[in-house]
Each structure stands twice: as C-alpha cells, then as structure tokens.
Short mmCIF file of C-alpha atoms and ligand atoms in Angstrom, two decimals:
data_model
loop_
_atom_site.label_atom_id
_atom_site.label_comp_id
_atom_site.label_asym_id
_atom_site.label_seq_id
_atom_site.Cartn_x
_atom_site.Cartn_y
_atom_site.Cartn_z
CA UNK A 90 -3.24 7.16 36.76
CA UNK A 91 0.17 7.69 35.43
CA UNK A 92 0.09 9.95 32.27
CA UNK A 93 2.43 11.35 29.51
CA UNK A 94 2.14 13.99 26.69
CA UNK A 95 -0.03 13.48 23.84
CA UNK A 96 -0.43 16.11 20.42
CA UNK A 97 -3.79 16.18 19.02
CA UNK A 98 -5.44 18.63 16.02
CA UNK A 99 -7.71 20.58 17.14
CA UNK A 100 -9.48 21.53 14.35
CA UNK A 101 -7.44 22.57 11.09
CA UNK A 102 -3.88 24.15 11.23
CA UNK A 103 -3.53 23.53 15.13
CA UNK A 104 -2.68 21.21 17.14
CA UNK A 105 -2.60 20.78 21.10
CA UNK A 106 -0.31 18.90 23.72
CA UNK A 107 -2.66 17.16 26.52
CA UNK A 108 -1.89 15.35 29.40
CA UNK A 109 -3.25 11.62 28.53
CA UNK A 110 -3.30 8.10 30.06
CA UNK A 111 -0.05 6.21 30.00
CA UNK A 112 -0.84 3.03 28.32
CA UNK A 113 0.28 -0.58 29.79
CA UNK A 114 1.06 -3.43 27.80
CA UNK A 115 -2.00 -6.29 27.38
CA UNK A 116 -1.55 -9.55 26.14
CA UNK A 117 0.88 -9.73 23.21
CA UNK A 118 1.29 -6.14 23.13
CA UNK A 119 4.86 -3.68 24.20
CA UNK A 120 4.72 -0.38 25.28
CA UNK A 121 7.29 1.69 23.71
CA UNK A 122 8.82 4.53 24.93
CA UNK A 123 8.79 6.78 21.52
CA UNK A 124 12.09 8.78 20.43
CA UNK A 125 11.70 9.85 17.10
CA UNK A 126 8.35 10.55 14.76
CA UNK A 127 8.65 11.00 11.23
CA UNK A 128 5.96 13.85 9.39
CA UNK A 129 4.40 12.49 6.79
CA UNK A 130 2.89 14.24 3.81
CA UNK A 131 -0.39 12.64 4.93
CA UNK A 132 -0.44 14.28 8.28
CA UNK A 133 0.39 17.32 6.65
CA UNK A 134 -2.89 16.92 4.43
CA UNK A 135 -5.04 15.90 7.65
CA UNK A 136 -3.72 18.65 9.62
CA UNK A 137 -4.44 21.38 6.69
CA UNK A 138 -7.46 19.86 4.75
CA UNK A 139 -8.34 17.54 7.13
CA UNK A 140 -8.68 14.46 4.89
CA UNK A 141 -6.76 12.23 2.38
CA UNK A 142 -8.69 10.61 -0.57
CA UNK A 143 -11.66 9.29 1.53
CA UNK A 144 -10.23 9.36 4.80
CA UNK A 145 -11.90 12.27 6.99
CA UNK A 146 -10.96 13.79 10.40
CA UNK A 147 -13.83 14.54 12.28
CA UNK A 148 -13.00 18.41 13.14
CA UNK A 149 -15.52 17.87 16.50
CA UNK A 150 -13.21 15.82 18.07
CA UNK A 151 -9.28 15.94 19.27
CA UNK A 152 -7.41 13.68 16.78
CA UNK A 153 -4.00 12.42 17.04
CA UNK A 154 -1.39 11.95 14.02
CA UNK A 155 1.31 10.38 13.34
CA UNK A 156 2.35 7.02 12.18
CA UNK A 157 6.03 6.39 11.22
CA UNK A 158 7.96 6.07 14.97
CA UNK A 159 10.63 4.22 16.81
CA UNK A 160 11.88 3.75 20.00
CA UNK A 161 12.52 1.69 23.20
CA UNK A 162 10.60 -1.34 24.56
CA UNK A 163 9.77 -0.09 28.43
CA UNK A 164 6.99 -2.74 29.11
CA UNK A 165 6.13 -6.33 27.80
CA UNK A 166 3.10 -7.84 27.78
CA UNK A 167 1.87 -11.64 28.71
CA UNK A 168 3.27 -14.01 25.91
CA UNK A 169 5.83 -11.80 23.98
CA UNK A 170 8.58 -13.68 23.40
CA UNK A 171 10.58 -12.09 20.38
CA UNK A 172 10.95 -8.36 22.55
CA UNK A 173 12.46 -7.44 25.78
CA UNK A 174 12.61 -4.48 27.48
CA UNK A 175 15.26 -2.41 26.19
CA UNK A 176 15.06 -3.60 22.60
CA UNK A 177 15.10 -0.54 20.26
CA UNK A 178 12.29 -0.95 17.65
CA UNK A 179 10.72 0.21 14.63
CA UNK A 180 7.04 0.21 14.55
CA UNK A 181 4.93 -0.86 11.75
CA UNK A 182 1.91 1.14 11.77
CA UNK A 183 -1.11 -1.24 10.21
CA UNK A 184 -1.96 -3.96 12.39
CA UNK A 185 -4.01 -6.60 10.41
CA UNK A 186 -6.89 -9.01 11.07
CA UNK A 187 -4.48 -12.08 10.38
CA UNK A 188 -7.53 -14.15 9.29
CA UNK A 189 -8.87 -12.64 5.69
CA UNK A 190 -7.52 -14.38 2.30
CA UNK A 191 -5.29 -11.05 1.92
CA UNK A 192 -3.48 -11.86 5.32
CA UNK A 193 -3.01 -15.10 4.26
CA UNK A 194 -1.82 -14.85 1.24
CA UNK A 195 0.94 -12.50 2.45
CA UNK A 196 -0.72 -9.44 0.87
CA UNK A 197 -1.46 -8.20 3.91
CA UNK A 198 -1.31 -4.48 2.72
CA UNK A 199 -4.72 -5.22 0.84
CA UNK A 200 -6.61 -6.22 4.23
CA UNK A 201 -10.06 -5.13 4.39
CA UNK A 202 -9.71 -4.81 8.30
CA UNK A 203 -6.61 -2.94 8.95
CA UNK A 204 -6.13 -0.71 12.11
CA UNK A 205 -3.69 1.85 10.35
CA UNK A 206 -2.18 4.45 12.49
CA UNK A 207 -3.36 8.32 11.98
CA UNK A 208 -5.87 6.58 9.46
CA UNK A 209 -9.35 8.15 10.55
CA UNK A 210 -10.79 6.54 12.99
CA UNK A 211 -7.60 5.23 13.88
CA UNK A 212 -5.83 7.50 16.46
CA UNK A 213 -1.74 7.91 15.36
CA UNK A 214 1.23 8.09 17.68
CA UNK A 215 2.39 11.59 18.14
CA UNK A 216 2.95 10.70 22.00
CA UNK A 217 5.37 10.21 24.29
CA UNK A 218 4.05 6.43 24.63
CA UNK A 219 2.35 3.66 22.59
CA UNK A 220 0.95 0.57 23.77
CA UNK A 221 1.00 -1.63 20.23
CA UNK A 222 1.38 -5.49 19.09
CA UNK A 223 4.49 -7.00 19.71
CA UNK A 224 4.59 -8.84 16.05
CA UNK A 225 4.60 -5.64 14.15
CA UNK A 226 7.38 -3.97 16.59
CA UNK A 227 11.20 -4.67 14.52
CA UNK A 228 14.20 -4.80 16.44
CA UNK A 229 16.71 -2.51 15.51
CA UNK A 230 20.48 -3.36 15.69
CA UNK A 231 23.11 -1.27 17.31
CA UNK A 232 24.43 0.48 14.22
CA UNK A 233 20.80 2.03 13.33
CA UNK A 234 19.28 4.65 15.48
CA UNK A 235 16.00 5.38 16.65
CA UNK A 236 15.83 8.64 13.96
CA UNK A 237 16.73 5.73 11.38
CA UNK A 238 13.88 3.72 12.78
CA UNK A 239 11.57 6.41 12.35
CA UNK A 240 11.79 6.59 8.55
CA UNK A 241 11.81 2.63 7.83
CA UNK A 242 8.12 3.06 7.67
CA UNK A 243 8.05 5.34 4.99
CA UNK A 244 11.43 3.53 3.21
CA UNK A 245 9.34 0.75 2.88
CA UNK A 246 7.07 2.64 0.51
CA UNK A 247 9.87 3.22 -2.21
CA UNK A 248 11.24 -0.63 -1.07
CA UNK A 249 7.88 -2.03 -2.35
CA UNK A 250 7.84 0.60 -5.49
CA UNK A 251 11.26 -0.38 -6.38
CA UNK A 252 10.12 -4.38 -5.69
CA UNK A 253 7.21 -3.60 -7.94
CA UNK A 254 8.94 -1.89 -10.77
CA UNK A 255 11.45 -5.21 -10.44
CA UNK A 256 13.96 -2.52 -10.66
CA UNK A 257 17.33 -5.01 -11.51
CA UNK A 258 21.07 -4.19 -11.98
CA UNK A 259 21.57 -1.55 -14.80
CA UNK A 260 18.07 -0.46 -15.21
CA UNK A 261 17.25 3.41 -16.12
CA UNK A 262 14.81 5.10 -14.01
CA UNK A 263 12.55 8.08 -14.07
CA UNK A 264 11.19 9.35 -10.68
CA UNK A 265 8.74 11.99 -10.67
CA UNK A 266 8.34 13.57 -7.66
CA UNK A 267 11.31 14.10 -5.25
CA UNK A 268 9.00 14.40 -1.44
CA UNK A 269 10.11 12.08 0.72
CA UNK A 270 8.30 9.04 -1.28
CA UNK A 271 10.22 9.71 -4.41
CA UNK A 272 13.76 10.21 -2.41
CA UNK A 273 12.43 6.83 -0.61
CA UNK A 274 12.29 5.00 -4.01
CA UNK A 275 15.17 6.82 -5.25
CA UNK A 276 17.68 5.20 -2.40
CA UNK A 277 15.63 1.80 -2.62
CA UNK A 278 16.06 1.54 -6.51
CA UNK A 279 19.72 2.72 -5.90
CA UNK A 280 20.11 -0.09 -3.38
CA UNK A 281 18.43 -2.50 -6.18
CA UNK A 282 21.69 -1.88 -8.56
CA UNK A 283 19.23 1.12 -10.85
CA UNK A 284 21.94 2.41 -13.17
CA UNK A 285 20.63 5.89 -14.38
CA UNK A 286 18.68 7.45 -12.54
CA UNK A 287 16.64 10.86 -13.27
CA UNK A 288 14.59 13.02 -10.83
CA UNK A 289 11.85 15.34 -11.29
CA UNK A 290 10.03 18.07 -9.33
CA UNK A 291 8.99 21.51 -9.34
CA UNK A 292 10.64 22.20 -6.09
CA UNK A 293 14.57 22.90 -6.09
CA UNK A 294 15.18 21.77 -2.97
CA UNK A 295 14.03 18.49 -3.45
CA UNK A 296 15.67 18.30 -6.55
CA UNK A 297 18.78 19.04 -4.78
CA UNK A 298 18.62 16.58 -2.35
CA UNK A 299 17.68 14.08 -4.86
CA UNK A 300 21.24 15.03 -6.15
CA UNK A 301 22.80 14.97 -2.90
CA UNK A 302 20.85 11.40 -2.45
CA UNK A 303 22.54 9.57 -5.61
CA UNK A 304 20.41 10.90 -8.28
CA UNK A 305 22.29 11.42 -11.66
CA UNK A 306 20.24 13.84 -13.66
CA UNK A 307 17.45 16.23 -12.10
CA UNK A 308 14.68 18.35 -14.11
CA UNK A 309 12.95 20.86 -12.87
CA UNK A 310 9.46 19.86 -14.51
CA UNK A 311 8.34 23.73 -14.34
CA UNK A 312 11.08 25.04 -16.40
CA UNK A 313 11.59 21.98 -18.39
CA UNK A 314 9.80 19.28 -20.68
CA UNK A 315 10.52 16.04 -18.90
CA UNK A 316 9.37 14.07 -21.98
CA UNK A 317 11.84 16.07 -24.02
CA UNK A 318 14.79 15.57 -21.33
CA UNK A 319 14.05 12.26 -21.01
CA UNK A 320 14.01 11.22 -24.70
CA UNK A 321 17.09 12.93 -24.92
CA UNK A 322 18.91 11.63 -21.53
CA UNK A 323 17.50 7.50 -23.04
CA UNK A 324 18.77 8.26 -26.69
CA UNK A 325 15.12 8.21 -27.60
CA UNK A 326 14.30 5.01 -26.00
CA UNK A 327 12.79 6.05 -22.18
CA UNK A 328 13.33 4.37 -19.07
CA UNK A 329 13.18 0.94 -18.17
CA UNK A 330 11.18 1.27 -14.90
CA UNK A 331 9.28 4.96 -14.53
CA UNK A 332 7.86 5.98 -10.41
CA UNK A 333 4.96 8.13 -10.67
CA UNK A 334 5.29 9.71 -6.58
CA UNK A 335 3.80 12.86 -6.75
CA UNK A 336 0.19 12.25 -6.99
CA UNK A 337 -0.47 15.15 -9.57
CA UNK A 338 -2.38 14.35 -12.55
CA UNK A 339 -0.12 15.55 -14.69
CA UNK A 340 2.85 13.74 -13.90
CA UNK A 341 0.36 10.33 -13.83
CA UNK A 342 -0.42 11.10 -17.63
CA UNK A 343 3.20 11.62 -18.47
CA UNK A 344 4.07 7.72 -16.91
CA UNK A 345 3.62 6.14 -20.34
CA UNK A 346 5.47 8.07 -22.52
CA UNK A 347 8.26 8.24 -20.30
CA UNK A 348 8.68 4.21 -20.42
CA UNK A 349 10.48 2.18 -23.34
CA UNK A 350 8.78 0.01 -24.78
CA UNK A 351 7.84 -3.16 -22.98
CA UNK A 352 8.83 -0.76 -19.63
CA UNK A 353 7.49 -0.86 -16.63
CA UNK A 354 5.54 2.13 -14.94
CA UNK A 355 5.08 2.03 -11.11
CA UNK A 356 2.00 4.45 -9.74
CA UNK A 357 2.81 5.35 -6.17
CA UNK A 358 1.55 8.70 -5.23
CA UNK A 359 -2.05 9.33 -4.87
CA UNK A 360 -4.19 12.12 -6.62
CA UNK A 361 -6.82 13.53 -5.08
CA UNK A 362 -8.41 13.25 -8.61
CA UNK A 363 -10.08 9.27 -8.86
CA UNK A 364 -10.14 9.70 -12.45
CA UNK A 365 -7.56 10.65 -14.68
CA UNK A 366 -7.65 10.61 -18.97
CA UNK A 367 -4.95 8.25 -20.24
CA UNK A 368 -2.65 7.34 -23.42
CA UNK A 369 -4.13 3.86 -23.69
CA UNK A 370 -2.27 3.69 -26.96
CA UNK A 371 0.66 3.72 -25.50
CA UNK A 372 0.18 1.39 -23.44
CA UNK A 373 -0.85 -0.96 -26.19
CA UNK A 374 1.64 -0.31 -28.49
CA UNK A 375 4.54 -0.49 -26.23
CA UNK A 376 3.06 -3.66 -24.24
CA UNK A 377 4.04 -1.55 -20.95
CA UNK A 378 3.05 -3.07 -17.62
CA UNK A 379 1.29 -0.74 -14.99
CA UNK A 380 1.75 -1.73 -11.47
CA UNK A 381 0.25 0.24 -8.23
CA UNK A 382 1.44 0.63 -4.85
CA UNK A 383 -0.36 0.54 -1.13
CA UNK A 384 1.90 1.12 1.69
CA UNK A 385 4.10 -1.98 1.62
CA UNK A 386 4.25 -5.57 3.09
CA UNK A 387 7.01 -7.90 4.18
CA UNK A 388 9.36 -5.30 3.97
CA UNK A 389 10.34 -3.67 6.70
CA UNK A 390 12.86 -6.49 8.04
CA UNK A 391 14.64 -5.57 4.42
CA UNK A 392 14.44 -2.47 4.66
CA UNK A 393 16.14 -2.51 8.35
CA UNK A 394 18.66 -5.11 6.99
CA UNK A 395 19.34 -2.39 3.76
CA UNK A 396 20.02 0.32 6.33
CA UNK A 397 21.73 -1.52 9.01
CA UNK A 398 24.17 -2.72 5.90
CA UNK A 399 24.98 1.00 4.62
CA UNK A 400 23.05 0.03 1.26
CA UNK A 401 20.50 3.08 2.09
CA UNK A 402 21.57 6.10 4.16
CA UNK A 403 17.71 7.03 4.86
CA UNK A 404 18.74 9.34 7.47
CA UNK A 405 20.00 12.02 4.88
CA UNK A 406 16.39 12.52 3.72
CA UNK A 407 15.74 14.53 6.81
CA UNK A 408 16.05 18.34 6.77
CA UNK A 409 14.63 19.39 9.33
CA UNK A 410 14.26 18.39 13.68
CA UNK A 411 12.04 19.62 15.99
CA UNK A 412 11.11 18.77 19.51
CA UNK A 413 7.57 17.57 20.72
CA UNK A 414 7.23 20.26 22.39
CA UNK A 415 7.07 22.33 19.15
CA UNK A 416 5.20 19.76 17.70
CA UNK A 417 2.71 22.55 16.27
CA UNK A 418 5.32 24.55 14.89
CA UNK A 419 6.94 21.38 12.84
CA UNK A 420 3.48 20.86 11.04
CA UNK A 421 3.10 24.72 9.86
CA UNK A 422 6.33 24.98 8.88
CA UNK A 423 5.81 21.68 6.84
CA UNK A 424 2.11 23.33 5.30
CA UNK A 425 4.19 26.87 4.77
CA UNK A 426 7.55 25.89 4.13
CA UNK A 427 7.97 24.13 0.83
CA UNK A 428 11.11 26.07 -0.23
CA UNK A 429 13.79 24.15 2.19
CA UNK A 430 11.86 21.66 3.85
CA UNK A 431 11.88 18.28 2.44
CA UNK A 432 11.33 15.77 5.47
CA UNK A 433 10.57 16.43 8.93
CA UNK A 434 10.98 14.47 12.12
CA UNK A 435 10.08 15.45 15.69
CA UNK A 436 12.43 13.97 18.81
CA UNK A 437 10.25 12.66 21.19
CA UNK A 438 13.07 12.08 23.75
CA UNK A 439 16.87 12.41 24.47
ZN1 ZN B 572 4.15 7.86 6.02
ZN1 ZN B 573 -6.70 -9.45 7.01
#
C-alpha cells in the first residue's frame, strides 16, 4: 500500500504524524498533492478545547484537522473533465448533498447534509494527500500561488460578510475583531470600494496588521470606548455597514449602536454563548438590518478572480510558516502565542 504523512490530535494540546494510506482518485474525485494548509481559529479551538459550538472531537480516537488547503492535481478520477493533472487548485472544504432545497436554491452553505472538512465526524486535511470531489477543487492561475490558495477558503468568509453587509463604494465600516476573519472582511470590503474603514481588537498586533492591511483608524477596545471613538470618527452618525468577527459577547452587544441609522450590522464570529441580551430598541428605532454569516457560497471563483486581479493581497495576512513536520509546534504556538501571531500556515511541500 503506498502511504504518506498524516497529523492527527491525540487527545488535547498534541498532535501526532502517522504513516497513513495514500488515497486514489474514485469516480469524479482528484487527488491532490497538498502544498500549503492554512490554521484556522477553529482548529485551534478543537486542538485546545476540543470542540466548537456543538461540534465535539471524540478525545478516544486520532482526529485529523485542517480544512483551508491548496495544491497540485497528481491523479484524476473516471469522468473529471474540468481538472488535469498538474492544475494547481484551491480546495473548498464542504462537499454538499446537491439534492436538498438549500443546494438548489444556491444556498448551499445552509445544507443539512454537508461533509465539512475538520468538522467532527468529518476527518480534515492536515496530510500530505487528499483524495476529494473534483467540482469543489478551483483552478488557480499562474499569478496566484499555492500559499494564496490556501487562504481563499477563509477569504471567502469576509467575501460573503462584505456581500452580506452590501458593503458599496464610499461606505464607512466598523470591524470588530482583527483575527484572520476580521482582516478577511477588512481586504474584501476594501476590494468592495468601503471608504472608511475602522478596526478593533484587544490585541496590538492584529491591530497593526489591520493597519498594515488598509485599515484607516484602529482602537484598541481595552484601552478605549469604541462607541465613543466611533461616534466621534462618524461625526455622531456610526457606520454604514458594522462586522461583528470576534465572537465575544461583548462586541455582539455593541453591533447596534455602532450602526447609523437604517445601517446594516453583519454577525460573523461565533460566541460560544447561544444567548446573548440585546438593544432591541435600537434596532427599532434606527430600522437597522441584522444579517448572519455561515461559511460562504458561490464565492470562491470571486474570491480567486479578486486575488488573481491584485484587488486583495490575502497573502499579507500571514505571519507566521511552519513545516509539516512541525506541525505540532505551529498549533501551540497559535494556543500560546497571541502577542505576534496573527495567521498561520504550514508548507506541506517545496
Ligand atoms: Zn477556516
Ligand atoms: Zn444539500
């Protein structure tokens, strides 16, 4: 049997390299040859807590992360006609049922039956090879690299927020939270024509490479009052379109008195809280229009189009680069280091 690497947790805070079957390409399916794998905050929380909102690893068993990836096509299966081998691709992690009213509809981020890498059950792709469908594999062109391809997955994210927020030409926006989702929607909304844009965070060096990433204005939310800044920043009026990416509660309560009136807010990161107390009365009396996000759909064909263009420079969200090999060592720096750290990726190969 021919094998390759593969990086599992073994229960919390460590994680093993095994020798594991090589996969071949079935019916419809590629196998890709993997060169870069993006670190995503929610393998960070499987790998330390071991779950994320409802989602549980079970700790008796090896279980393999990882979700955002790229790479090259080394094997194609019967009937794939839109890949060849040697296509560099970006792989979309949820593969769909195709069948239920949410597939059909196009809102096939809402389908009941979706096989989402690194989503419990669901083993993820921190491996030197992945066997997965052909349709959800996108073709990179020559100008964007595999490390590029790597972080379309969680580009789309902040695509679909900014798509969402129908963030237009001119529009002020508040971000809170400056992880890799918030710079994500910050370079998407910048891409979208945003004219102001403000940042905040509690972490400086996100803050600072929301700077470095086009931001105009940062706050640091634990020395400052964001409402106050913002009031201040809008001449009293708030921000056309506000991103809520950081999950806390906090920040989720803050959303509507942050927008003008008639704004739009856009809730993006998930709290580990389900519920949360909220200014209704704001909402009412400034007619504001709430709108969620879940993952992403249709996007990520923009989203390479955005990057292949030179519209979004997603590679400068990256700070740090480690090799498989030291794949443990890349997820506890990410738990320990939140001081320079901002976005990880591991190199797979090459
Ligand atoms: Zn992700
Ligand atoms: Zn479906």
């Amino acid at each position: 049997m021919a094998t390759q690497k593969g990086a599992f947790m073994r229960g919390l805070d460590h994680m093993i390299i095994k020798e594991i079957e090589k996969p071949a390409a079935g019916p419809g399916n590629v196998v890709v040859a993997l060169e870069y794998i993006g670190i995503c905050g929610s393998d960070i929380h499987y790998y330390h807590a071991g779950k994320v909102g409802a989602y549980t690893v079970d700790l008796t068993q090896d279980y393999m992360l990882g979700h955002e990836a790229a790479g090259t096509v080394v094997e194609v299966g019967e009937g794939v006609t839109n890949l060849q081998v040697g296509d560099r691709v970006a792989l979309e992690p949820g593969v769909t049922c195709g069948h239920c009213e949410f597939c059909k509809t196009g809102y096939y981020n809402l389908c009941p039956d979706v096989q989402f890498l690194a989503t419990p059950p669901v083993p993820g792709c921190n491996e030197e090879f992945i066997e997965h469908p052909a349709d959800w594999c996108f073709k990179l062109p020559d100008n964007v690299s595999t490390k590029e391809g790597a972080l379309i997955e969680p580009l789309s994210v902040g695509f679909h927020a900014a798509n969402q927020g129908g963030v237009g030409v001119g529009d002020t926006v508040v971000i809170l939270g400056s992880g890799c989702i918030g710079l994500c929607t910050l370079l998407s909304a910048k891409a979208h024509g945003a004219g102001q844009i403000i940042v905040a965070d509690i972490v400086e060096a996100r803050l600072n490479k929301a700077k470095e990433l086009g931001a105009d204005v940062v706050i640091n939310s634990g020395k400052e009052n964001v409402l106050e800044r913002v009031a201040e920043l809008t001449g009293g009026r708030g921000a056309d379109k506000v991103f809520e990416t950081s999950g806390a509660a906090v920040c989720i309560q803050q959303t509507p008195y942050l927008a003008r009136r008639g704004g739009v807010v856009v809730l993006v990161g998930i709290s580990v809280q389900s519920d949360i107390s909220y200014s209704f009365a704001q909402i009412m009396d400034k007619e504001l229009t709430i709108k969620s996000v879940f993952r992403y759909r249709n996007i990520f064909p923009k989203a390479i189009a955005a990057v292949a263009k030179g519209a979004i420079d997603v590679k400068q969200i990256v700070t740090h680069e480690f090799d498989f090999d030291h794949i443990d060592d890349a997820y506890q720096k990410c738990v320990n280091n939140r001081t320079d750290l901002v976005k990880a990726v591991i190199k797979v190969k090459g």
